[in-house]
Amino acid sequence: SQAFVNDTLSLQQVFRNRANCLEYVNKLPALLYAKGFIASSVDSTASDSLETNIRLYIGESMAWTRIRTDSADKRLLDAISWNPKSIQGRPVNFRQFELVKLKMLNYLENNGYPFAAISLDSVQVQPGGLEGHLVVDEGPLYRIDSIRNQGTAKISNNFLQHYLGIRNTTIYKKERLMSVSKKLTELPYVREQQPWNMTMLGTGSILNLYLVPKKSSQVNVLLGLLPANEQTLNNKLLVTGEANINLKNALGNGETIGLNWQQIQVKSPRLDLVFTQPYLFNSPFGVDLKFDLFKKDSSFINILAQAGVQYSVSSNQTGSIFIQNLRTNLLTVDTNRVKNTRTLPQEADVNSVNVGFNYQFFNTDYRFNPRSGNELEFLATAGTKTIRKNNVIIKLSDKNFDFNNLYDTFKLKSYQFRVNIKAAHYFRLTRSSTLKTAINGGWFQ
């Protein structure tokens, strides 16, 4: 009936031209076969300039009685959630089988079997339906023996193994190979001269990379002379300036070496040092060191020292724990002001020690200029803050006042906690526009 043709078979009946119609007719047996009509056939066709009439034999719709899976490993069946009961008594649908076959092949290709083959064999008509045999030929277990950089970039092979997640002799994983180029674009100091390829050997392969250096390091130095005045020592010329050094992968291990020096105001230098090294000693652990110094003429000096250990879960997910020490020392004290006002200076001798945890994650399409994806950073610290009594102040003498009492109104030792979270999501709007939504929140006590 027409309803059977339209609803059950869902056959197309209107075409743009005669060629499209005949092409569809030739595909009909395969289409019906996928719907379970395995005996279907096109017995005859008759065409003129306006229409094509066909005599179509449908036959009965067959159902599965069972599919034997004795040649398939249980881990493979579990990985795709294979359930024999889900097909027993159901109409034969070979398109559905192709999807199952694709899931199996994807699993095998990501678990060391790139040459696997899967087929449905020994399909027989039994009372009540069809019976088939799922044949799985995994092929040999295949490995990636090593990574070779055929380009001119100076970069550690151990770094590449950890960063790409492909260690020497690791089993073949198609998904990781497909992400190689994307991961390499997120390194600021190298680029691919040509796409990677594989050298296929007997039981393993070599991943060939073609990396060349990309300019990313910065060295900027600006020096000047400040004319002599009453603030300069012995009325001599004072050298002022700024230096910014940011070296990426200078030693070939993916490290960052940073130095920032400023001497703009008289006797007020600022110095920032940074050193990060991932995958230390061929491990997923790295080191993160920071040192900041700021001296305000002869008033005070701030010194920050931080040492941390990083753990790289993957190239886009890292965590670290660190210890941080911030120390402020008064260099000179205006004792006359303290005596006259009987108040402490605006700055104090303070020492803070904190232990912290930092977590970063991103899955954006491009790290440096994202158009889609997510970013997340979480920071938490806890520690103590200690106000130290200044010896110059507490030794001041006044028969009517004990300057040691100035510290009584302060809590000399306290605990401090801080939590900060940053998150962003990028929405791709058009080929050249992106919408960014972000949140930046924190809590401090």
Coordinates of C-alpha atoms in Angstrom, one line a residue:
S1 CA 0.0 0.0 0.0
Q2 CA 1.0 3.6 -0.3
A3 CA 1.0 4.0 3.5
F4 CA 3.5 1.1 3.7
V5 CA 5.7 2.8 1.1
N6 CA 5.5 6.1 2.8
D7 CA 5.6 5.2 6.5
T8 CA 7.4 1.9 6.8
L9 CA 9.8 2.0 3.9
S10 CA 10.1 5.8 3.8
L11 CA 11.0 5.8 0.1
Q12 CA 11.7 8.9 -1.8
Q13 CA 9.3 9.4 -4.8
V14 CA 10.0 12.9 -6.2
F15 CA 13.4 13.8 -7.8
R16 CA 14.9 16.8 -9.5
N17 CA 15.8 14.9 -12.6
R18 CA 15.9 11.4 -14.2
A19 CA 19.5 10.8 -13.4
N20 CA 18.9 11.3 -9.6
C21 CA 15.9 9.0 -9.8
L22 CA 17.8 6.2 -11.5
E23 CA 20.7 6.6 -9.0
Y24 CA 18.3 6.2 -6.1
V25 CA 16.7 3.1 -7.7
N26 CA 20.1 1.5 -7.9
K27 CA 20.6 2.1 -4.1
L28 CA 17.2 0.8 -3.1
P29 CA 18.3 -2.8 -2.4
A30 CA 21.0 -1.6 0.0
L31 CA 18.6 0.8 1.7
L32 CA 16.0 -1.9 2.2
Y33 CA 18.6 -4.4 3.3
A34 CA 19.6 -2.0 6.1
K35 CA 16.0 -1.9 7.2
G36 CA 15.9 -5.7 7.6
F37 CA 14.3 -6.6 4.2
I38 CA 17.3 -8.8 3.2
A39 CA 15.4 -10.5 0.4
S40 CA 14.3 -7.3 -1.3
S41 CA 15.2 -6.6 -4.9
V42 CA 14.3 -4.3 -7.9
D43 CA 12.8 -6.8 -10.4
S44 CA 12.2 -4.3 -13.2
T45 CA 12.2 -0.6 -14.2
A46 CA 10.4 1.3 -16.9
S47 CA 11.2 5.0 -17.5
D48 CA 10.0 7.8 -19.7
S49 CA 10.7 11.5 -19.7
L50 CA 8.4 12.2 -16.7
E51 CA 8.5 9.2 -14.4
T52 CA 10.1 5.8 -13.6
N53 CA 8.0 2.8 -12.6
I54 CA 9.7 0.0 -10.8
R55 CA 8.6 -3.5 -9.7
L56 CA 9.9 -3.9 -6.2
Y57 CA 10.0 -7.1 -4.3
I58 CA 10.1 -6.4 -0.5
G59 CA 9.9 -9.8 1.2
E60 CA 9.6 -10.2 4.9
S61 CA 11.3 -8.1 7.5
M62 CA 13.7 -10.2 9.4
A63 CA 14.6 -10.0 13.1
W64 CA 17.8 -11.1 14.9
T65 CA 17.7 -14.3 17.0
R66 CA 21.2 -13.7 18.2
I67 CA 24.6 -12.5 17.2
R68 CA 27.5 -14.7 18.5
T69 CA 30.4 -12.7 20.0
D70 CA 32.7 -15.5 21.1
S71 CA 35.6 -14.0 19.1
A72 CA 35.3 -10.6 20.7
D73 CA 37.2 -9.7 23.9
K74 CA 35.0 -9.0 26.9
R75 CA 36.7 -5.6 27.5
L76 CA 35.8 -4.6 24.0
L77 CA 32.1 -5.5 24.5
D78 CA 32.1 -3.8 27.9
A79 CA 33.6 -0.6 26.4
I80 CA 30.8 -0.2 23.9
S81 CA 28.1 -1.4 26.4
W82 CA 27.2 -4.4 24.3
N83 CA 23.9 -5.9 25.4
P84 CA 22.8 -9.0 23.4
K85 CA 19.2 -8.6 24.7
S86 CA 19.0 -5.2 22.9
I87 CA 19.0 -6.9 19.5
Q88 CA 17.2 -10.2 20.1
G89 CA 13.8 -10.0 18.5
R90 CA 14.5 -6.6 17.0
P91 CA 14.2 -6.0 13.2
V92 CA 17.5 -6.4 11.4
N93 CA 19.1 -3.0 10.9
F94 CA 22.5 -3.1 9.3
R95 CA 23.0 0.6 9.7
Q96 CA 22.8 0.1 13.4
F97 CA 25.5 -2.6 13.1
E98 CA 27.7 -0.2 11.2
L99 CA 27.5 2.2 14.1
V100 CA 28.4 -0.5 16.6
K101 CA 31.3 -1.6 14.3
L102 CA 32.5 2.0 14.2
K103 CA 32.5 2.3 18.0
M104 CA 34.4 -0.9 18.3
L105 CA 37.0 0.2 15.8
N106 CA 37.4 3.5 17.6
Y107 CA 38.0 1.7 20.9
L108 CA 40.6 -0.6 19.3
E109 CA 42.4 2.2 17.5
N110 CA 42.7 4.1 20.8
N111 CA 44.0 1.0 22.7
G112 CA 46.8 -0.2 20.5
Y113 CA 45.1 -1.9 17.6
P114 CA 45.1 0.3 14.5
F115 CA 44.8 -2.6 12.1
A116 CA 41.7 -4.2 13.6
A117 CA 39.0 -5.5 11.3
I118 CA 35.4 -6.2 12.3
S119 CA 32.8 -8.0 10.2
L120 CA 29.5 -9.9 10.5
D121 CA 30.0 -13.4 9.2
S122 CA 28.0 -16.5 8.8
V123 CA 24.6 -14.8 8.6
Q124 CA 22.0 -17.5 8.4
V125 CA 18.2 -17.6 8.3
Q126 CA 17.0 -19.6 11.3
P127 CA 13.5 -20.2 12.6
G128 CA 12.3 -16.9 13.9
G129 CA 14.9 -14.7 12.2
L130 CA 18.6 -14.3 11.5
E131 CA 21.7 -15.5 13.3
G132 CA 25.1 -14.0 12.8
H133 CA 28.7 -14.2 14.0
L134 CA 30.5 -11.1 15.0
V135 CA 34.1 -11.6 13.9
V136 CA 36.7 -9.3 15.5
D137 CA 40.3 -9.5 14.3
E138 CA 42.3 -7.2 16.5
G139 CA 45.5 -7.6 14.7
P140 CA 48.9 -7.1 16.4
L141 CA 49.3 -4.8 19.4
Y142 CA 51.0 -1.7 18.0
R143 CA 53.2 0.8 19.8
I144 CA 54.7 4.2 19.1
D145 CA 58.4 3.5 19.7
S146 CA 59.7 7.0 19.7
I147 CA 59.2 10.7 18.7
R148 CA 61.7 12.3 16.4
N149 CA 61.9 16.0 15.7
Q150 CA 63.2 16.3 12.1
G151 CA 63.1 20.1 12.3
T152 CA 65.6 22.7 13.6
A153 CA 63.9 23.6 16.8
K154 CA 65.9 22.9 20.0
I155 CA 63.5 21.1 22.2
S156 CA 63.8 18.2 24.6
N157 CA 62.5 14.8 23.5
N158 CA 61.4 14.1 27.1
F159 CA 59.4 17.4 27.0
L160 CA 57.6 16.4 23.8
Q161 CA 56.8 12.9 25.2
H162 CA 55.2 14.3 28.3
Y163 CA 53.5 17.3 26.6
L164 CA 51.9 15.3 23.8
G165 CA 51.1 12.4 26.2
I166 CA 52.9 10.0 23.9
R167 CA 55.8 8.3 25.8
N168 CA 58.3 6.0 24.1
T169 CA 56.8 2.5 23.5
T170 CA 53.3 3.6 24.5
I171 CA 50.5 1.8 22.8
Y172 CA 49.0 3.4 19.7
K173 CA 46.2 5.8 20.5
K174 CA 44.5 7.5 17.5
E175 CA 42.9 10.3 19.5
R176 CA 46.2 11.4 20.9
L177 CA 47.8 11.4 17.5
M178 CA 44.9 13.5 16.1
S179 CA 45.5 16.1 18.8
V180 CA 49.3 16.5 18.1
S181 CA 49.0 19.5 15.8
K182 CA 46.6 21.3 18.0
K183 CA 48.8 20.9 21.1
L184 CA 51.9 22.1 19.2
T185 CA 50.1 25.3 18.1
E186 CA 49.7 26.1 21.8
L187 CA 53.5 26.2 22.3
P188 CA 54.6 29.8 21.8
Y189 CA 58.2 29.0 20.9
V190 CA 57.9 26.3 18.1
R191 CA 55.7 25.8 15.1
E192 CA 55.2 23.0 12.6
Q193 CA 57.0 23.5 9.4
Q194 CA 54.9 20.6 7.9
P195 CA 52.4 18.2 9.3
W196 CA 53.6 15.3 11.3
N197 CA 53.7 11.8 9.9
M198 CA 54.4 8.2 10.9
T199 CA 57.1 5.8 9.9
M200 CA 55.4 2.5 10.2
L201 CA 57.6 -0.5 11.3
G202 CA 56.9 -4.1 12.1
T203 CA 55.4 -3.9 15.6
G204 CA 55.8 -0.1 16.2
S205 CA 56.1 3.2 14.6
I206 CA 58.0 6.5 14.8
L207 CA 56.2 9.8 15.2
N208 CA 58.0 12.3 13.0
L209 CA 57.6 16.0 13.9
Y210 CA 58.9 18.9 11.9
L211 CA 59.4 21.7 14.4
V212 CA 61.2 25.0 13.8
P213 CA 61.8 27.9 16.2
K214 CA 59.2 30.6 16.6
K215 CA 60.1 34.0 18.1
S216 CA 58.7 34.3 21.5
S217 CA 61.5 35.5 23.8
Q218 CA 61.8 39.2 24.7
V219 CA 64.9 41.2 25.8
N220 CA 64.2 44.9 26.4
V221 CA 66.7 47.1 28.2
L222 CA 66.3 50.9 28.6
L223 CA 68.9 52.9 30.6
G224 CA 69.0 56.6 31.5
L225 CA 70.9 59.0 33.7
L226 CA 69.3 61.2 36.3
P227 CA 71.0 64.5 37.0
A228 CA 72.5 65.1 40.4
N229 CA 70.3 66.6 43.0
E230 CA 69.9 66.6 46.8
Q231 CA 68.3 63.1 46.7
T232 CA 71.2 61.4 44.9
L233 CA 74.0 60.0 46.9
N234 CA 76.9 62.5 47.1
N235 CA 75.2 64.5 44.3
K236 CA 76.3 61.9 41.7
L237 CA 74.6 60.9 38.5
L238 CA 72.0 58.2 39.1
V239 CA 71.5 55.4 36.6
T240 CA 67.8 54.8 35.9
G241 CA 66.1 52.4 33.6
E242 CA 64.1 49.3 33.0
A243 CA 65.0 45.8 31.9
N244 CA 62.5 43.2 30.8
I245 CA 63.9 39.7 29.9
N246 CA 61.5 36.9 29.1
L247 CA 63.1 33.8 27.7
K248 CA 61.0 30.9 26.4
N249 CA 62.6 27.5 25.9
A250 CA 66.1 29.0 25.9
L251 CA 67.5 25.7 27.3
G252 CA 65.3 23.5 25.2
N253 CA 63.3 22.1 28.1
G254 CA 60.1 24.2 27.7
E255 CA 61.2 26.4 30.6
T256 CA 60.5 30.1 31.2
I257 CA 63.1 32.5 32.6
G258 CA 62.0 36.0 33.5
L259 CA 63.6 39.1 34.9
N260 CA 62.1 42.5 35.3
W261 CA 64.1 45.3 36.8
Q262 CA 63.0 48.9 37.3
Q263 CA 64.9 51.9 38.8
I264 CA 62.7 54.9 38.1
Q265 CA 62.6 56.7 41.4
V266 CA 65.7 57.5 43.5
K267 CA 66.7 54.6 45.7
S268 CA 63.6 52.7 44.8
P269 CA 64.5 49.6 42.8
R270 CA 62.1 46.9 41.8
L271 CA 63.2 43.4 40.8
D272 CA 61.1 40.4 39.7
L273 CA 62.5 37.0 38.9
V274 CA 60.6 34.0 37.6
F275 CA 61.7 30.5 36.7
T276 CA 59.4 27.6 35.7
Q277 CA 60.5 24.2 34.5
P278 CA 57.9 21.5 33.6
Y279 CA 58.5 17.8 33.5
L280 CA 61.6 17.9 35.8
F281 CA 63.8 14.8 35.8
N282 CA 61.6 13.2 33.1
S283 CA 58.6 13.2 35.4
P284 CA 55.2 14.9 35.4
F285 CA 56.4 17.2 38.1
G286 CA 57.8 20.7 37.5
V287 CA 59.1 23.6 39.5
D288 CA 57.8 27.2 39.8
L289 CA 60.0 29.8 41.5
K290 CA 59.3 33.5 42.0
F291 CA 61.2 36.3 43.7
D292 CA 60.0 39.9 44.0
L293 CA 61.8 42.8 45.7
F294 CA 60.7 46.4 46.1
K295 CA 62.5 49.0 48.0
K296 CA 60.9 52.4 48.7
D297 CA 63.8 54.8 49.1
S298 CA 64.9 54.5 52.7
S299 CA 61.5 53.8 54.1
F300 CA 60.9 50.1 53.7
I301 CA 61.6 47.0 51.6
N302 CA 59.2 44.3 50.5
I303 CA 60.6 40.8 49.7
L304 CA 58.4 38.0 48.3
A305 CA 59.8 34.5 47.8
Q306 CA 57.7 31.7 46.4
A307 CA 58.5 28.1 45.6
G308 CA 56.1 25.6 44.1
V309 CA 55.8 22.2 42.6
Q310 CA 53.6 21.7 39.5
Y311 CA 51.9 18.5 38.4
S312 CA 50.9 18.3 34.8
V313 CA 47.8 16.1 34.5
S314 CA 47.8 16.8 30.8
S315 CA 48.9 19.5 28.4
N316 CA 45.7 21.5 29.3
Q317 CA 45.4 20.7 32.9
T318 CA 47.9 21.5 35.7
G319 CA 47.9 21.7 39.4
S320 CA 50.5 23.1 41.8
I321 CA 51.2 23.5 45.5
F322 CA 53.4 26.2 46.8
I323 CA 54.8 28.0 49.8
Q324 CA 55.0 31.8 49.8
N325 CA 56.8 34.1 52.2
L326 CA 56.2 37.9 52.1
R327 CA 58.3 40.0 54.4
T328 CA 58.2 43.8 54.9
N329 CA 61.1 45.5 56.8
L330 CA 61.2 49.1 57.9
L331 CA 64.5 50.6 57.0
T332 CA 64.2 53.9 58.9
V333 CA 61.8 55.1 61.5
D334 CA 60.8 58.7 62.0
T335 CA 61.3 58.6 65.8
N336 CA 60.3 62.3 66.2
R337 CA 57.0 61.6 64.6
V338 CA 56.4 58.5 66.7
K339 CA 57.2 60.5 69.9
N340 CA 55.1 63.4 69.0
T341 CA 52.0 61.5 67.8
R342 CA 52.5 58.4 69.8
T343 CA 51.3 56.3 66.8
L344 CA 53.1 53.7 64.8
P345 CA 54.3 54.4 61.2
Q346 CA 52.0 53.7 58.3
E347 CA 54.2 50.8 57.4
A348 CA 55.1 48.0 59.8
D349 CA 57.4 45.0 60.0
V350 CA 55.3 42.2 58.8
N351 CA 56.0 38.6 57.9
S352 CA 53.4 36.4 56.1
V353 CA 53.8 32.7 55.3
N354 CA 51.2 31.0 53.2
V355 CA 50.7 27.6 51.7
G356 CA 48.6 27.5 48.5
F357 CA 47.1 25.3 45.8
N358 CA 46.5 26.3 42.2
Y359 CA 44.5 24.5 39.5
Q360 CA 44.3 25.5 35.9
F361 CA 42.2 23.9 33.1
F362 CA 41.3 24.9 29.6
N363 CA 39.7 23.3 26.5
T364 CA 39.6 26.2 24.2
D365 CA 40.1 25.8 20.5
Y366 CA 43.3 28.0 20.6
R367 CA 45.1 28.9 23.8
F368 CA 46.3 32.4 22.9
N369 CA 43.2 33.7 21.0
P370 CA 40.2 31.4 21.9
R371 CA 37.0 31.5 20.0
S372 CA 35.2 28.6 21.7
G373 CA 35.7 26.5 24.8
N374 CA 36.2 27.0 28.5
E375 CA 38.9 28.3 30.9
L376 CA 39.1 27.7 34.7
E377 CA 41.6 28.8 37.4
F378 CA 41.2 28.1 41.1
L379 CA 43.6 29.5 43.8
A380 CA 43.4 28.9 47.5
T381 CA 46.0 29.9 50.2
A382 CA 46.1 29.7 53.9
G383 CA 48.8 30.9 56.3
T384 CA 49.8 33.2 59.1
K385 CA 50.5 36.9 59.4
T386 CA 52.9 38.2 62.0
I387 CA 53.5 41.8 62.9
R388 CA 57.0 42.2 64.4
K389 CA 57.7 44.8 67.0
N390 CA 60.3 47.3 65.7
N391 CA 63.3 47.4 68.0
V392 CA 63.8 51.1 67.3
I393 CA 60.3 52.0 68.4
I394 CA 60.1 49.9 71.5
K395 CA 63.4 51.3 72.7
L396 CA 62.2 54.8 72.6
S397 CA 62.1 56.3 76.1
D398 CA 59.6 58.6 77.6
K399 CA 59.0 58.8 81.3
N400 CA 55.2 59.3 80.7
F401 CA 54.7 56.7 78.0
D402 CA 55.8 53.1 77.2
F403 CA 56.1 52.9 73.4
N404 CA 55.9 49.1 73.6
N405 CA 52.2 49.7 74.3
L406 CA 51.6 51.0 70.8
Y407 CA 51.4 47.4 69.6
D408 CA 48.7 46.4 72.2
T409 CA 45.9 47.5 69.8
F410 CA 47.1 45.1 67.1
K411 CA 46.8 41.4 66.8
L412 CA 50.4 40.5 66.3
K413 CA 49.7 37.0 65.0
S414 CA 46.7 36.1 62.9
Y415 CA 45.6 33.5 60.3
Q416 CA 44.7 34.5 56.8
F417 CA 42.8 32.7 54.1
R418 CA 42.2 33.5 50.5
V419 CA 40.1 31.9 47.7
N420 CA 40.0 33.1 44.1
I421 CA 38.2 31.6 41.1
K422 CA 38.3 32.7 37.5
A423 CA 36.1 31.1 34.8
A424 CA 35.3 32.0 31.2
H425 CA 33.3 30.5 28.4
Y426 CA 33.7 31.6 24.8
F427 CA 30.8 31.5 22.3
R428 CA 31.7 31.5 18.6
L429 CA 29.3 33.9 16.9
T430 CA 30.7 34.2 13.4
R431 CA 33.9 33.5 11.6
S432 CA 35.5 36.6 13.0
S433 CA 33.6 37.3 16.3
T434 CA 33.4 35.7 19.7
L435 CA 31.4 36.4 22.8
K436 CA 33.2 35.9 26.1
T437 CA 31.4 35.4 29.4
A438 CA 33.5 35.4 32.5
I439 CA 33.4 35.4 36.3
N440 CA 36.1 36.5 38.7
G441 CA 35.4 36.1 42.4
G442 CA 37.2 35.7 45.6
W443 CA 37.1 35.6 49.4
F444 CA 39.7 36.9 51.8
Q445 CA 40.0 36.7 55.5

